[in-house]
Every structure is written in structure tokens, then in C-alpha cells.
PDB file of C-alpha atoms in Angstrom:
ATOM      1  CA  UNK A   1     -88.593  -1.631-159.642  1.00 53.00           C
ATOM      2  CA  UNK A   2     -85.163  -0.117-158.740  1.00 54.00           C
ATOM      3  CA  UNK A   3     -83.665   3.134-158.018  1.00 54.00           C
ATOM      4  CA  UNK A   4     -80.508   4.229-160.703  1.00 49.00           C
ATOM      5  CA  UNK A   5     -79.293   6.775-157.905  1.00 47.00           C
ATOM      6  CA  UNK A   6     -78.520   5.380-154.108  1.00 41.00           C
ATOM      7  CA  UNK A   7     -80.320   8.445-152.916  1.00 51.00           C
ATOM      8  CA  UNK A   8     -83.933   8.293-150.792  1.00 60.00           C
ATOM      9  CA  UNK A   9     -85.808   9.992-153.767  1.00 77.00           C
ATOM     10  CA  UNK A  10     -83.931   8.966-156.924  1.00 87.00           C
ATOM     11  CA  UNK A  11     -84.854  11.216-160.045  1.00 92.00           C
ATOM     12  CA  UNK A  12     -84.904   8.242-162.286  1.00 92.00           C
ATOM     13  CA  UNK A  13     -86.606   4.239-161.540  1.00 90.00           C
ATOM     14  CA  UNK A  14     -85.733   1.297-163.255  1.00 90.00           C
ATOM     15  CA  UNK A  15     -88.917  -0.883-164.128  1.00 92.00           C
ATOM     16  CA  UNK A  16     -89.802  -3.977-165.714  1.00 94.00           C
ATOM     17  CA  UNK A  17     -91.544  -3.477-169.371  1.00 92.00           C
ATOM     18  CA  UNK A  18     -92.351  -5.509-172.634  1.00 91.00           C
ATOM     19  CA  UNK A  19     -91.678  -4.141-175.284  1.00 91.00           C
ATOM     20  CA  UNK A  20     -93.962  -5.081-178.614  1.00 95.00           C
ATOM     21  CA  UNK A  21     -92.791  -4.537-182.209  1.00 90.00           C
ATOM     22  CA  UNK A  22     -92.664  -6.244-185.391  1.00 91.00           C
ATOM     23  CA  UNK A  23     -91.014  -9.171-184.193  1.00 88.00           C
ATOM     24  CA  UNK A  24     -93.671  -9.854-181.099  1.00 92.00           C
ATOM     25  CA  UNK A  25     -93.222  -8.790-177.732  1.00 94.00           C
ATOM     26  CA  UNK A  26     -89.585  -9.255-175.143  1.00 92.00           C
ATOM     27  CA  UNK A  27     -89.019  -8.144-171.526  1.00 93.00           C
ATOM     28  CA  UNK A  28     -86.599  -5.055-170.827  1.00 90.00           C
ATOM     29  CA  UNK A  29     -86.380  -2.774-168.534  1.00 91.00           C
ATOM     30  CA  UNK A  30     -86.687   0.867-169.036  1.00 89.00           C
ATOM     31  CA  UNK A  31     -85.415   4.285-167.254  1.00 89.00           C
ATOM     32  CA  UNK A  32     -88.889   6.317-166.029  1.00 91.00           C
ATOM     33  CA  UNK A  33     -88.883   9.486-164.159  1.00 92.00           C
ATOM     34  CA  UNK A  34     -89.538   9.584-160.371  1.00 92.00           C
ATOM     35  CA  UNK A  35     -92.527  12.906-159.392  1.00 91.00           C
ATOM     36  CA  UNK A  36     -92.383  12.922-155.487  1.00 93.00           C
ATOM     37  CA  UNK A  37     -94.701  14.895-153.373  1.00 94.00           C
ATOM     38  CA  UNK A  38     -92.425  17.823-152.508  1.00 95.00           C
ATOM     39  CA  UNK A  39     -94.196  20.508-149.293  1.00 94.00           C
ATOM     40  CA  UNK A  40     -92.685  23.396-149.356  1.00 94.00           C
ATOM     41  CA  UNK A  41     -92.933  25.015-145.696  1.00 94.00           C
ATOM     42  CA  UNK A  42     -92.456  28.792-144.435  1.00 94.00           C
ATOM     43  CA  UNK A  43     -91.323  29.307-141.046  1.00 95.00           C
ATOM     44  CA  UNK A  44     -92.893  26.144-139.404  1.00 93.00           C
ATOM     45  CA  UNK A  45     -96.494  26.492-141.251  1.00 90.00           C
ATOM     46  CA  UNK A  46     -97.024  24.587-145.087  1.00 88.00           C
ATOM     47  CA  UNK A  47     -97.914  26.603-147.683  1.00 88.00           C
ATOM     48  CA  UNK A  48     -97.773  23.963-150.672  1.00 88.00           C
ATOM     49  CA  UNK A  49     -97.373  20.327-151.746  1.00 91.00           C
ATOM     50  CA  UNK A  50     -96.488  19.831-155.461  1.00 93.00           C
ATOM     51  CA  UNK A  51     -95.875  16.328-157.825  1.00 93.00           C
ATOM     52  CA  UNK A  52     -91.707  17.391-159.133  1.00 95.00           C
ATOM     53  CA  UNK A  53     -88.721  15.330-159.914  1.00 95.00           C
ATOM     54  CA  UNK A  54     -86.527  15.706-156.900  1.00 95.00           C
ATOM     55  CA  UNK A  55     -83.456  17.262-158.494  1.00 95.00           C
ATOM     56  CA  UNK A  56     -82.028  20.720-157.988  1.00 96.00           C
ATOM     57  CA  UNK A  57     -84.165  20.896-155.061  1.00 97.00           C
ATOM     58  CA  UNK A  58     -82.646  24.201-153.425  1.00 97.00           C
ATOM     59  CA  UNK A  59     -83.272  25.969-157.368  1.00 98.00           C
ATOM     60  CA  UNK A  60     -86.972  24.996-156.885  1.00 97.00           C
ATOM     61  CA  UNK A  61     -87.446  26.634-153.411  1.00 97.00           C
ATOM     62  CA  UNK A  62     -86.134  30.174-154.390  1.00 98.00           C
ATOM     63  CA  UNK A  63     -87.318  29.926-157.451  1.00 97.00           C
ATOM     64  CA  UNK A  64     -90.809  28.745-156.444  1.00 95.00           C
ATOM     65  CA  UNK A  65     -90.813  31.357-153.751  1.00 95.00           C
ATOM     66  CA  UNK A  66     -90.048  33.970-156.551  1.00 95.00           C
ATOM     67  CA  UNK A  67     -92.339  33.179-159.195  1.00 92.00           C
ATOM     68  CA  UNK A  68     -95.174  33.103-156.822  1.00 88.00           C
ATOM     69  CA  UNK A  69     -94.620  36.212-154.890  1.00 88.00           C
ATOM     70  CA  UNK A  70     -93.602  34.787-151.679  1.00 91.00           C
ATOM     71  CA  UNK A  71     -90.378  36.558-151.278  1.00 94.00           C
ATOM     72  CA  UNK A  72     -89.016  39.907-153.374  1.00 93.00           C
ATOM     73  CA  UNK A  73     -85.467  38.755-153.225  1.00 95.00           C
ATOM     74  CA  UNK A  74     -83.024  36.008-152.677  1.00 96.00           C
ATOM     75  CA  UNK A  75     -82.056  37.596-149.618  1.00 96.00           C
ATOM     76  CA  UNK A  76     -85.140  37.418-148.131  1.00 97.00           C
ATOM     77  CA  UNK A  77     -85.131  33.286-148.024  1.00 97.00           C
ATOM     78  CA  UNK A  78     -82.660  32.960-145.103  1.00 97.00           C
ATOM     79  CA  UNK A  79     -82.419  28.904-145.347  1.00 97.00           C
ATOM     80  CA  UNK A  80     -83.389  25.890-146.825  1.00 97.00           C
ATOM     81  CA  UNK A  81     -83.744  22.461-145.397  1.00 97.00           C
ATOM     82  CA  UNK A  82     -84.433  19.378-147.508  1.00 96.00           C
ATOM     83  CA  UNK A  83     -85.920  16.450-145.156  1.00 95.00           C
ATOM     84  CA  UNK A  84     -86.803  13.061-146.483  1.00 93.00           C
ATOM     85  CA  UNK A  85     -89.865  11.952-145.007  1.00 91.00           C
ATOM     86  CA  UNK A  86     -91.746   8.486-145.546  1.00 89.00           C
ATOM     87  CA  UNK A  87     -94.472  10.199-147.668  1.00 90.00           C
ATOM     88  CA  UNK A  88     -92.329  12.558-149.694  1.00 92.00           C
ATOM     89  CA  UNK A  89     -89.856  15.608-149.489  1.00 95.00           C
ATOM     90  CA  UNK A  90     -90.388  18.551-147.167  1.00 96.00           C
ATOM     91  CA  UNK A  91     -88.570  22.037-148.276  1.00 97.00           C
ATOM     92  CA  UNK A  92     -88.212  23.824-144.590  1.00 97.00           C
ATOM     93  CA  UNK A  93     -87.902  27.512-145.745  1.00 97.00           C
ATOM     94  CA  UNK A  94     -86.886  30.074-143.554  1.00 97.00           C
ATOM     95  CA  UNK A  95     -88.198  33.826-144.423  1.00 96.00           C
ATOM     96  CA  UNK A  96     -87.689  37.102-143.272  1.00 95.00           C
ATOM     97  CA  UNK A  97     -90.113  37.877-140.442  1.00 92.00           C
ATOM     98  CA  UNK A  98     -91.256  40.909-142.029  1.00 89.00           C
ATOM     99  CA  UNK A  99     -92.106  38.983-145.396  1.00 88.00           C
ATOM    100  CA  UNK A 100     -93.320  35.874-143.653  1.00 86.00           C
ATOM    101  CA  UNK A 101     -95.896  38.461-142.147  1.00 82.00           C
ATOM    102  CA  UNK A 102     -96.602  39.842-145.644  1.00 70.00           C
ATOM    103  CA  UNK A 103     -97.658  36.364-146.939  1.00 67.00           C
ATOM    104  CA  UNK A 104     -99.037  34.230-144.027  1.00 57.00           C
ATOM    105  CA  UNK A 105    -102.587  36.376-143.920  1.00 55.00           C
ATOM    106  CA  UNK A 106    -103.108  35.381-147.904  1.00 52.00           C
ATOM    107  CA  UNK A 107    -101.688  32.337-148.113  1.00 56.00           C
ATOM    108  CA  UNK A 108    -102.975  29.684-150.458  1.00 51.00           C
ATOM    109  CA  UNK A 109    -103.102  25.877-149.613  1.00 48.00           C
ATOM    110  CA  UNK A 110    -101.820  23.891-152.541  1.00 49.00           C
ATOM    111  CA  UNK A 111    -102.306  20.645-153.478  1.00 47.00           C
ATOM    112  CA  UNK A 112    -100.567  20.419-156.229  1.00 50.00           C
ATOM    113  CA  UNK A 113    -100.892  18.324-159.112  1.00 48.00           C
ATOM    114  CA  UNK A 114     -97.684  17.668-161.346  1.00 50.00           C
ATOM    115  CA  UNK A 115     -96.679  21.081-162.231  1.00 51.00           C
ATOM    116  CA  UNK A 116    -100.154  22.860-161.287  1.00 53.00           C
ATOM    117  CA  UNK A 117    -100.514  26.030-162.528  1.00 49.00           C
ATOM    118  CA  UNK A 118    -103.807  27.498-160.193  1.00 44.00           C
ATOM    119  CA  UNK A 119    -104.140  24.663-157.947  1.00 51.00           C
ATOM    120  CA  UNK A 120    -105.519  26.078-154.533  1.00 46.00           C
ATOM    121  CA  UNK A 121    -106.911  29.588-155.780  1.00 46.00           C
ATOM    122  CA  UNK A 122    -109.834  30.147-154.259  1.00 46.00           C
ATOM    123  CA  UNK A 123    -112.027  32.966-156.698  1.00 42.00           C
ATOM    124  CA  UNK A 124    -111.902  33.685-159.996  1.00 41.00           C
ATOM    125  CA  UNK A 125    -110.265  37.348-158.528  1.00 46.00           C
ATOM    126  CA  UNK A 126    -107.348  34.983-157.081  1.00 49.00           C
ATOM    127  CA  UNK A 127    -107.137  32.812-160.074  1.00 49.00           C
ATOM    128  CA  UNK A 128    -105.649  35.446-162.956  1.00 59.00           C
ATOM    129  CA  UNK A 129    -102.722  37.698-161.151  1.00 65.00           C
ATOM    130  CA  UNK A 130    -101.688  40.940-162.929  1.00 76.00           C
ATOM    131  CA  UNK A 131     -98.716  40.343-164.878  1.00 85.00           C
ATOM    132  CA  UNK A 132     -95.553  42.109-164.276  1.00 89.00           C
ATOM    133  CA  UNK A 133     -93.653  44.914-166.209  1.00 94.00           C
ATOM    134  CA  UNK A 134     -90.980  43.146-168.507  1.00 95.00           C
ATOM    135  CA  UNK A 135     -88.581  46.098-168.820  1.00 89.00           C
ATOM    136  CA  UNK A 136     -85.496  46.441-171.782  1.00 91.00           C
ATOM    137  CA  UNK A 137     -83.997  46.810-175.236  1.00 93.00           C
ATOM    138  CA  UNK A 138     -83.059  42.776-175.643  1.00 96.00           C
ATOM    139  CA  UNK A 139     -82.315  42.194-179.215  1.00 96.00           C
ATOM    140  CA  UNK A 140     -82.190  38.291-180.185  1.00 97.00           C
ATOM    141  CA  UNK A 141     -81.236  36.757-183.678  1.00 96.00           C
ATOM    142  CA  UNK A 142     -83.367  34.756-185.426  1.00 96.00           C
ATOM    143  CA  UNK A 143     -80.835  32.234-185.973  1.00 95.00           C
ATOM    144  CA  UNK A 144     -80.000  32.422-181.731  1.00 97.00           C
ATOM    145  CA  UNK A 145     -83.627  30.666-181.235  1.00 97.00           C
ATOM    146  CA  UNK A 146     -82.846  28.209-183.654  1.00 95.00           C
ATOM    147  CA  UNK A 147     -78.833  27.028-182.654  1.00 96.00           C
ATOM    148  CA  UNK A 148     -80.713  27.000-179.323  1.00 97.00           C
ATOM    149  CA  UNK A 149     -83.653  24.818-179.973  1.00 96.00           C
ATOM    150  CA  UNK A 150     -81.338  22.387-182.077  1.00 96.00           C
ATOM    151  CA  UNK A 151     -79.047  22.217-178.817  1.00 96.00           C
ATOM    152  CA  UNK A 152     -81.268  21.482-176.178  1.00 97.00           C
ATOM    153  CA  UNK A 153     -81.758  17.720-176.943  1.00 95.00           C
ATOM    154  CA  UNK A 154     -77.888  17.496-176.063  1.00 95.00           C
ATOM    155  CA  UNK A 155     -78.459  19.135-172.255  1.00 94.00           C
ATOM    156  CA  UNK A 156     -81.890  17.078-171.519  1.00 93.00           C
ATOM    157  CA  UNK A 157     -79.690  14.650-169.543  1.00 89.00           C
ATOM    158  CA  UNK A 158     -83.346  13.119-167.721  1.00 89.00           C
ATOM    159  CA  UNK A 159     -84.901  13.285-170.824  1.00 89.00           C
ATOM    160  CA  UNK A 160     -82.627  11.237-172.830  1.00 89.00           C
ATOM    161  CA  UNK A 161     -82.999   8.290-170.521  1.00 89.00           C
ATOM    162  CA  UNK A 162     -86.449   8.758-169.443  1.00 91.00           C
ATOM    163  CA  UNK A 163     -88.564  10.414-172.163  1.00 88.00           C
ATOM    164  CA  UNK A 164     -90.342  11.644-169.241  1.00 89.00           C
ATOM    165  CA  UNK A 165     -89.773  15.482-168.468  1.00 94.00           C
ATOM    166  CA  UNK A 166     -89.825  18.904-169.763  1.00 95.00           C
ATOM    167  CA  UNK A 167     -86.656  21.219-169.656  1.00 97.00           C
ATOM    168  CA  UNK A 168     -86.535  24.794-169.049  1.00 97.00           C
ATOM    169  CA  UNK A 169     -82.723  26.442-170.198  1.00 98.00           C
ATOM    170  CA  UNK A 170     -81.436  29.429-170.720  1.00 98.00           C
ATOM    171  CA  UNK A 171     -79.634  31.048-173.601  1.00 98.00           C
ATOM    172  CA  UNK A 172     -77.235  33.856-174.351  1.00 97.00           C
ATOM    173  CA  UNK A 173     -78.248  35.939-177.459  1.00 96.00           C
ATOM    174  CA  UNK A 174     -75.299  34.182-179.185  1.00 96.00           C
ATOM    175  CA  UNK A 175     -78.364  30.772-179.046  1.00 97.00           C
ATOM    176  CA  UNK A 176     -75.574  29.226-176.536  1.00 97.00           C
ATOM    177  CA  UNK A 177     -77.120  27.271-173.841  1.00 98.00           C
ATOM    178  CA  UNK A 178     -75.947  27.921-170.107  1.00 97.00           C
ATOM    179  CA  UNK A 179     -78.118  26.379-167.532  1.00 97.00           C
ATOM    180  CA  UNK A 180     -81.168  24.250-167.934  1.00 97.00           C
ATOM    181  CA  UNK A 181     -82.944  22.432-165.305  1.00 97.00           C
ATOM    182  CA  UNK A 182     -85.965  19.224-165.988  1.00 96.00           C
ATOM    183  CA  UNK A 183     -88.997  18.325-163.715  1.00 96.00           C
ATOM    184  CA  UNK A 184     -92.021  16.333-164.883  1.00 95.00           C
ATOM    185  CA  UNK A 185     -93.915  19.705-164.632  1.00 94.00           C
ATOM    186  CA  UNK A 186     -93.528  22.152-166.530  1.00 94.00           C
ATOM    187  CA  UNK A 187     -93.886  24.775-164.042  1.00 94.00           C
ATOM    188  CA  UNK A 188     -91.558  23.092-161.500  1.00 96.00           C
ATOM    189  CA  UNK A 189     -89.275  23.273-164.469  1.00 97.00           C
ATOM    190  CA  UNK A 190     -89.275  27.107-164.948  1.00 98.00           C
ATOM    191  CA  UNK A 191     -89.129  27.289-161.113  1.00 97.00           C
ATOM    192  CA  UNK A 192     -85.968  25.812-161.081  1.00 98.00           C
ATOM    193  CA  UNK A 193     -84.479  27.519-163.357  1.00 98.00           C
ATOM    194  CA  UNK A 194     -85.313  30.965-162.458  1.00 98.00           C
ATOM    195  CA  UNK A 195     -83.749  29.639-158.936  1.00 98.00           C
ATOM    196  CA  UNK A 196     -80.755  28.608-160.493  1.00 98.00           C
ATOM    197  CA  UNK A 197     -80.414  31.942-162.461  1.00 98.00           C
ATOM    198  CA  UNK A 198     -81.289  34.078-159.439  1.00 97.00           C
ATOM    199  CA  UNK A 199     -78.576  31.537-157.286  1.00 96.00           C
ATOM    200  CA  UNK A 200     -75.629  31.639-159.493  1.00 96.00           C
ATOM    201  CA  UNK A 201     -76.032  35.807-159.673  1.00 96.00           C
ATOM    202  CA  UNK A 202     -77.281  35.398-163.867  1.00 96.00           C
ATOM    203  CA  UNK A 203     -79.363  38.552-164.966  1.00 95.00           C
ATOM    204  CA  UNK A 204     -81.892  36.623-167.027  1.00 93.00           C
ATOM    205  CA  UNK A 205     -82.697  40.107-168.937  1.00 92.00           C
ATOM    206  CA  UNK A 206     -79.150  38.934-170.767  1.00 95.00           C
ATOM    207  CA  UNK A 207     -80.484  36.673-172.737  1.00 97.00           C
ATOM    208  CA  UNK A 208     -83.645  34.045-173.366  1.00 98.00           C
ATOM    209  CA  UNK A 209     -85.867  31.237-171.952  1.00 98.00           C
ATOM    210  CA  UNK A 210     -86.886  28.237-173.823  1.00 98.00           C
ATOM    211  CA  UNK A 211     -89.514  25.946-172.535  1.00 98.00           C
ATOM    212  CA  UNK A 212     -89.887  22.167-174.208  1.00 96.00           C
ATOM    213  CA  UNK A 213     -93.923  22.946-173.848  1.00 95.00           C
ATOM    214  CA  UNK A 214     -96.865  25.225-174.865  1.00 95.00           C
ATOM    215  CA  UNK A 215     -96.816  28.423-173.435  1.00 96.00           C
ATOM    216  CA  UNK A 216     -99.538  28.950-170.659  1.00 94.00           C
ATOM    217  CA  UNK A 217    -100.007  31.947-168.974  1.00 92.00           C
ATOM    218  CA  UNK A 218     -99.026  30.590-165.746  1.00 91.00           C
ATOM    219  CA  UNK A 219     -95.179  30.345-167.483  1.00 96.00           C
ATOM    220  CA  UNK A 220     -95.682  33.860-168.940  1.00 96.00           C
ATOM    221  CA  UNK A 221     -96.657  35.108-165.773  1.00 94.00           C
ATOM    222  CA  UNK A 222     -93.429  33.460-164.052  1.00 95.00           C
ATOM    223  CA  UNK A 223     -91.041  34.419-166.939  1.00 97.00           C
ATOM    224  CA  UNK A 224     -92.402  38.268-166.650  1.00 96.00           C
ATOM    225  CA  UNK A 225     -92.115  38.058-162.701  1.00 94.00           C
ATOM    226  CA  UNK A 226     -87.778  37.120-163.325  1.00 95.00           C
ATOM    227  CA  UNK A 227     -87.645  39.833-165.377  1.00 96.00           C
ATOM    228  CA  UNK A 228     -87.127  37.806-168.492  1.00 97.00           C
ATOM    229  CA  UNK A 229     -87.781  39.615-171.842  1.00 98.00           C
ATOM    230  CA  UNK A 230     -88.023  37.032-174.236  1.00 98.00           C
ATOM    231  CA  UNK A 231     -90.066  33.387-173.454  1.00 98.00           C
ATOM    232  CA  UNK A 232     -89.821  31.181-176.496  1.00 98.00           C
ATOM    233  CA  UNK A 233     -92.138  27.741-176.055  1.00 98.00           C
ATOM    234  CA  UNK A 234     -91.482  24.766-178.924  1.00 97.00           C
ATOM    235  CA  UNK A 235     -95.214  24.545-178.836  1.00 96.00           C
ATOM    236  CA  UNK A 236     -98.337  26.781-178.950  1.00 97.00           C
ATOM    237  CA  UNK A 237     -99.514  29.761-176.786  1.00 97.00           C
ATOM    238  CA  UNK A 238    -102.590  29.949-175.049  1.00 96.00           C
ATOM    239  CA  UNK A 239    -104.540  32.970-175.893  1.00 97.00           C
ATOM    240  CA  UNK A 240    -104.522  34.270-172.472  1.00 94.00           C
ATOM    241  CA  UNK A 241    -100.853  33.995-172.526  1.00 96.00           C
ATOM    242  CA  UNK A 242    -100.548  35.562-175.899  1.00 97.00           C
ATOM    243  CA  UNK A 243    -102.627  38.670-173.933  1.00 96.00           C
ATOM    244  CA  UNK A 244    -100.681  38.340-171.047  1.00 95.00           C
ATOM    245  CA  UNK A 245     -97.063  39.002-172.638  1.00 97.00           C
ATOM    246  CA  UNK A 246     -98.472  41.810-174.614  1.00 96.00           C
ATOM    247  CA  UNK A 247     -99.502  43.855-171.976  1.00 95.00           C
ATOM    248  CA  UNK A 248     -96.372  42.383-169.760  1.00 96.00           C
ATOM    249  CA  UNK A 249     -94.288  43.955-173.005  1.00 97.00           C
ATOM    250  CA  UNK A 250     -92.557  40.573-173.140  1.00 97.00           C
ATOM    251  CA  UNK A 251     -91.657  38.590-176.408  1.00 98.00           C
ATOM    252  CA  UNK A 252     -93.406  35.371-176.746  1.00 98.00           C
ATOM    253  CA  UNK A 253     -92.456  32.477-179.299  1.00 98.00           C
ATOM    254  CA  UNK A 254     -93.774  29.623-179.825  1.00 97.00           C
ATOM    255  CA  UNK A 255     -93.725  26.818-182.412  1.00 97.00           C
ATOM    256  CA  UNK A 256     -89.615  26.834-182.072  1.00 97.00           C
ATOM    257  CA  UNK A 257     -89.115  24.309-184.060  1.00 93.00           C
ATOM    258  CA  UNK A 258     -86.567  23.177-186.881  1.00 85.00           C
ATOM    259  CA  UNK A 259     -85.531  26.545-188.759  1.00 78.00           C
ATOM    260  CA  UNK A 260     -88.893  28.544-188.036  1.00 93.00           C
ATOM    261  CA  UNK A 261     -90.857  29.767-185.274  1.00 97.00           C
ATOM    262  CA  UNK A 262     -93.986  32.343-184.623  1.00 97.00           C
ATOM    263  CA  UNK A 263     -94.170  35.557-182.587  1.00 97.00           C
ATOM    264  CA  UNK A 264     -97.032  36.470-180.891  1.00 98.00           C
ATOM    265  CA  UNK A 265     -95.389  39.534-178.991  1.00 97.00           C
ATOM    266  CA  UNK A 266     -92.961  42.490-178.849  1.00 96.00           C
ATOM    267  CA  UNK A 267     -91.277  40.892-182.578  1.00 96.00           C
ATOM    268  CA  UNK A 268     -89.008  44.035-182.488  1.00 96.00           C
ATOM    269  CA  UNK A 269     -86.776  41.967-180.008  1.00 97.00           C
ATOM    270  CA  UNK A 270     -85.990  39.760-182.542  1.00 96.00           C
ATOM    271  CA  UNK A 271     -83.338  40.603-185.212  1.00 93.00           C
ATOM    272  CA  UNK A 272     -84.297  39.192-188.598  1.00 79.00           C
ATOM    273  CA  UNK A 273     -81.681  39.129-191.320  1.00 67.00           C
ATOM    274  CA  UNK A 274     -83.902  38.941-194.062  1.00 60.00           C
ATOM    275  CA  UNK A 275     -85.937  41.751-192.581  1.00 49.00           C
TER     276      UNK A 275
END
């Protein structure tokens, strides 16, 4: 087994296979996708340790600290360290004192499988969070979801060589990818790229999220909590997160696929031509 980066946590591993087809079996070596235990640590005290790909690192932490409540604003995470440890990656954040004080009492330990969605909540009362307010007049084409959908392949840089990861990117109403970010969790994935929207000063409400997964309501609850109107999913919604977006007032999609897809929520953000 070998590392394709020289870094101490490459994203991708090269490993010995054989391969099996018509013709009998042969020895190659394939590309497969690194997950890394990644603690993410607020002011000296751990709050979480999650399974992610260890790429775009800084992305995850903000948007991680986000999604989940932690912090209300970028400028409330003062610093990020990234430490390589023996055992995995440790994210030292540095809060605000007055939101570090805000969180610390009702902190959650996680132990985090790849991607975990409610790993750590203790009751059921913990378990489902009210979903934010999704706010704004977005209008998306029909034919935006699918240009975008058809062009993701081409930006799934880890995918292509690994087969191995979900993508989460983010499109202009024109369908015109702009940033997308992979993790082998799908979560971690959204995380990121909320980060890396909130980072590079990108008002989400401005265009539309696609996720290479089904949509959970753990997703819709992130997606609503970045202010994004419109969530789109190539695969099926859960019926909680079909509930969820409704009474967020967000538009979810799912089955974006080919030339069609299904709405389960706010429709009248999407512009249909043939309507």
C-alpha cells in the first residue's frame, strides 16, 4: 500500500488488487480513498472525532462549526490549526470566548462514524433539531439542474480515480458549477462546502446545492442552516427530510438524474418551460 500524495494523510492510497473478468483474474493496483479520524477541538477541550477524507481541511472546520450550531459566524472561529498526530488529524479551533461559553455547557461527544449524521445525541429531544427558516424568491430553470447534474462527473476529481466519495458543489442558476468539495461522507461533504462558500465570501442563497446522495434530513437540516434555498440530491429523500424542507420553506429535489428529476418542496422555485 502506498500514498499518491507525499503528505502525512494522503486523500488517495495505492493498493494491490486482482482484478477478475472474462478472461480470469490479473494483479493491478487501484486508487482507493483514504477516511482518517479527524477531532475537531474548541479552545483546548474535544468536542468531536469524525471518519473524512483529509482534504480542504480548513472548509470542514467552519463549515462543520456552522452546520452544527457551534459558531453564528465566520468571525466567530478566530483560528484553525491542523496537527498530524500518530492516530489521526486534530482540528485545534479557536472560538470566541463568549460563544465557546454558549456551547461548552451542551456539548455533545462524537464519535463519529464516516459522515454520521446523530452520532453522540443523547435523547430522542436532542436527536431531531428544529430546522431553520430558508428565506427568498430563488428562481432555478429546469434545464439549470440538469447542465448541472451532467457536469459534475467532470469536477469529481477523487471520484474519478477512486470511485470512493460523494461530492457536494454548488451551482449558479445558469446550472454552472463553481465550487465543489468530496469526502467519503456525505455530511463531511456538505460541511466542506458550506465552509468553502462561507470562506471565499459566496452567498449560497445565489444559487443551488447538489449532493451525489439521498437526501437525509441531517443534509436538509445543514443546507437550511447556510441559508441555501434550493437542495437537489441525485437520489431519494427521506420522509423526514421531505417534512423537514417543507416547513424549512426550502426546495428539495431528488432523483436528479439524466433529463428529469422530482420535487418534493417549494416547486415554485423552479422555472419550468413547459409549464
Amino acid at each position: 500500500m502506498t500514498a499518491e500524495e507525499g503528505d502525512d494523510f494522503p486523500a488517495l492510497l495505492r493498493v494491490p488488487a486482482r482484478r477478475f473478468g472474462p478472461q480470469g483474474g490479473r494483479g493491478v493496483e487501484d486508487s482507493v480513498v483514504e477516511e482518517v479520524p479527524v477531532a475537531l477541538v474548541y479552545n483546548g477541550i474535544s468536542h468531536a472525532v469524525m471518519l473524512a477524507t483529509p482534504t480542504d481541511l480548513e472548509d470542514f472546520a467552519l463549515g462543520f462549526s456552522l452546520s452544527e450550531g457551534l459558531i453564528a459566524s465566520p468571525a466567530e472561529l478566530l483560528e484553525v490549526e491542523i496537527n498530524a498526530t500518530p492516530l489521526g488529524i486534530e482540528l485545534q479551533l479557536r472560538v470566541t470566548a463568549e460563544r465557546f461559553q454558549g456551547f461548552k455547557a451542551t456539548r455533545r461527544q462524537l464519535a463519529g462514524r464516516t459522515g454520521c449524521g446523530l452520532c453522540g445525541r443523547e435523547s430522542l429531544e436532542q436527536a431531531i433539531l428544529a430546522v431553520p427558516q430558508v428565506a427568498g424568491t430563488l428562481a432555478v430553470p429546469a434545464g439549470a439542474l440538469t447542465r448541472a447534474i451532467a457536469a459534475l462527473p467532470e469536477v469529481q476529481g477523487l471520484h474519478r480515480q477512486s470511485g470512493g466519495v460523494h461530492a457536494a458543489a454548488w451551482a449558479g442558476i445558469d446550472g454552472e458549477i463553481h465550487l465543489v468539495r468530496e469526502d467519503v461522507g456525505r455530511h463531511n461533504a456538505l460541511d466542506k462546502l458550506v465552509g468553502a462558500l462561507r470562506r471565499q465570501r459566496i452567498d449560497p442563497a445565489a444559487g443551488f446545492v447538489l449532493i451525489t446522495s439521498r437526501a437525509s434530513h441531517e443534509l436538509v437540516h445543514k443546507a437550511a442552516s447556510a441559508g441555501i434555498q434550493l437542495l437537489a440530491a441525485v437520489s431519494a429523500p427521506t420522509g423526514m427530510a421531505v417534512r423537514n424542507a417543507e416547513a424549512a420553506g426550502m426546495t428539495l429535489v431528488g432523483w436528479l438524474r439524466g433529463s428529469g428529476f422530482s420535487v418534493y418542496s417549494r416547486v415554485d422555485r423552479i422555472t419550468d418551460p413547459a409549464a
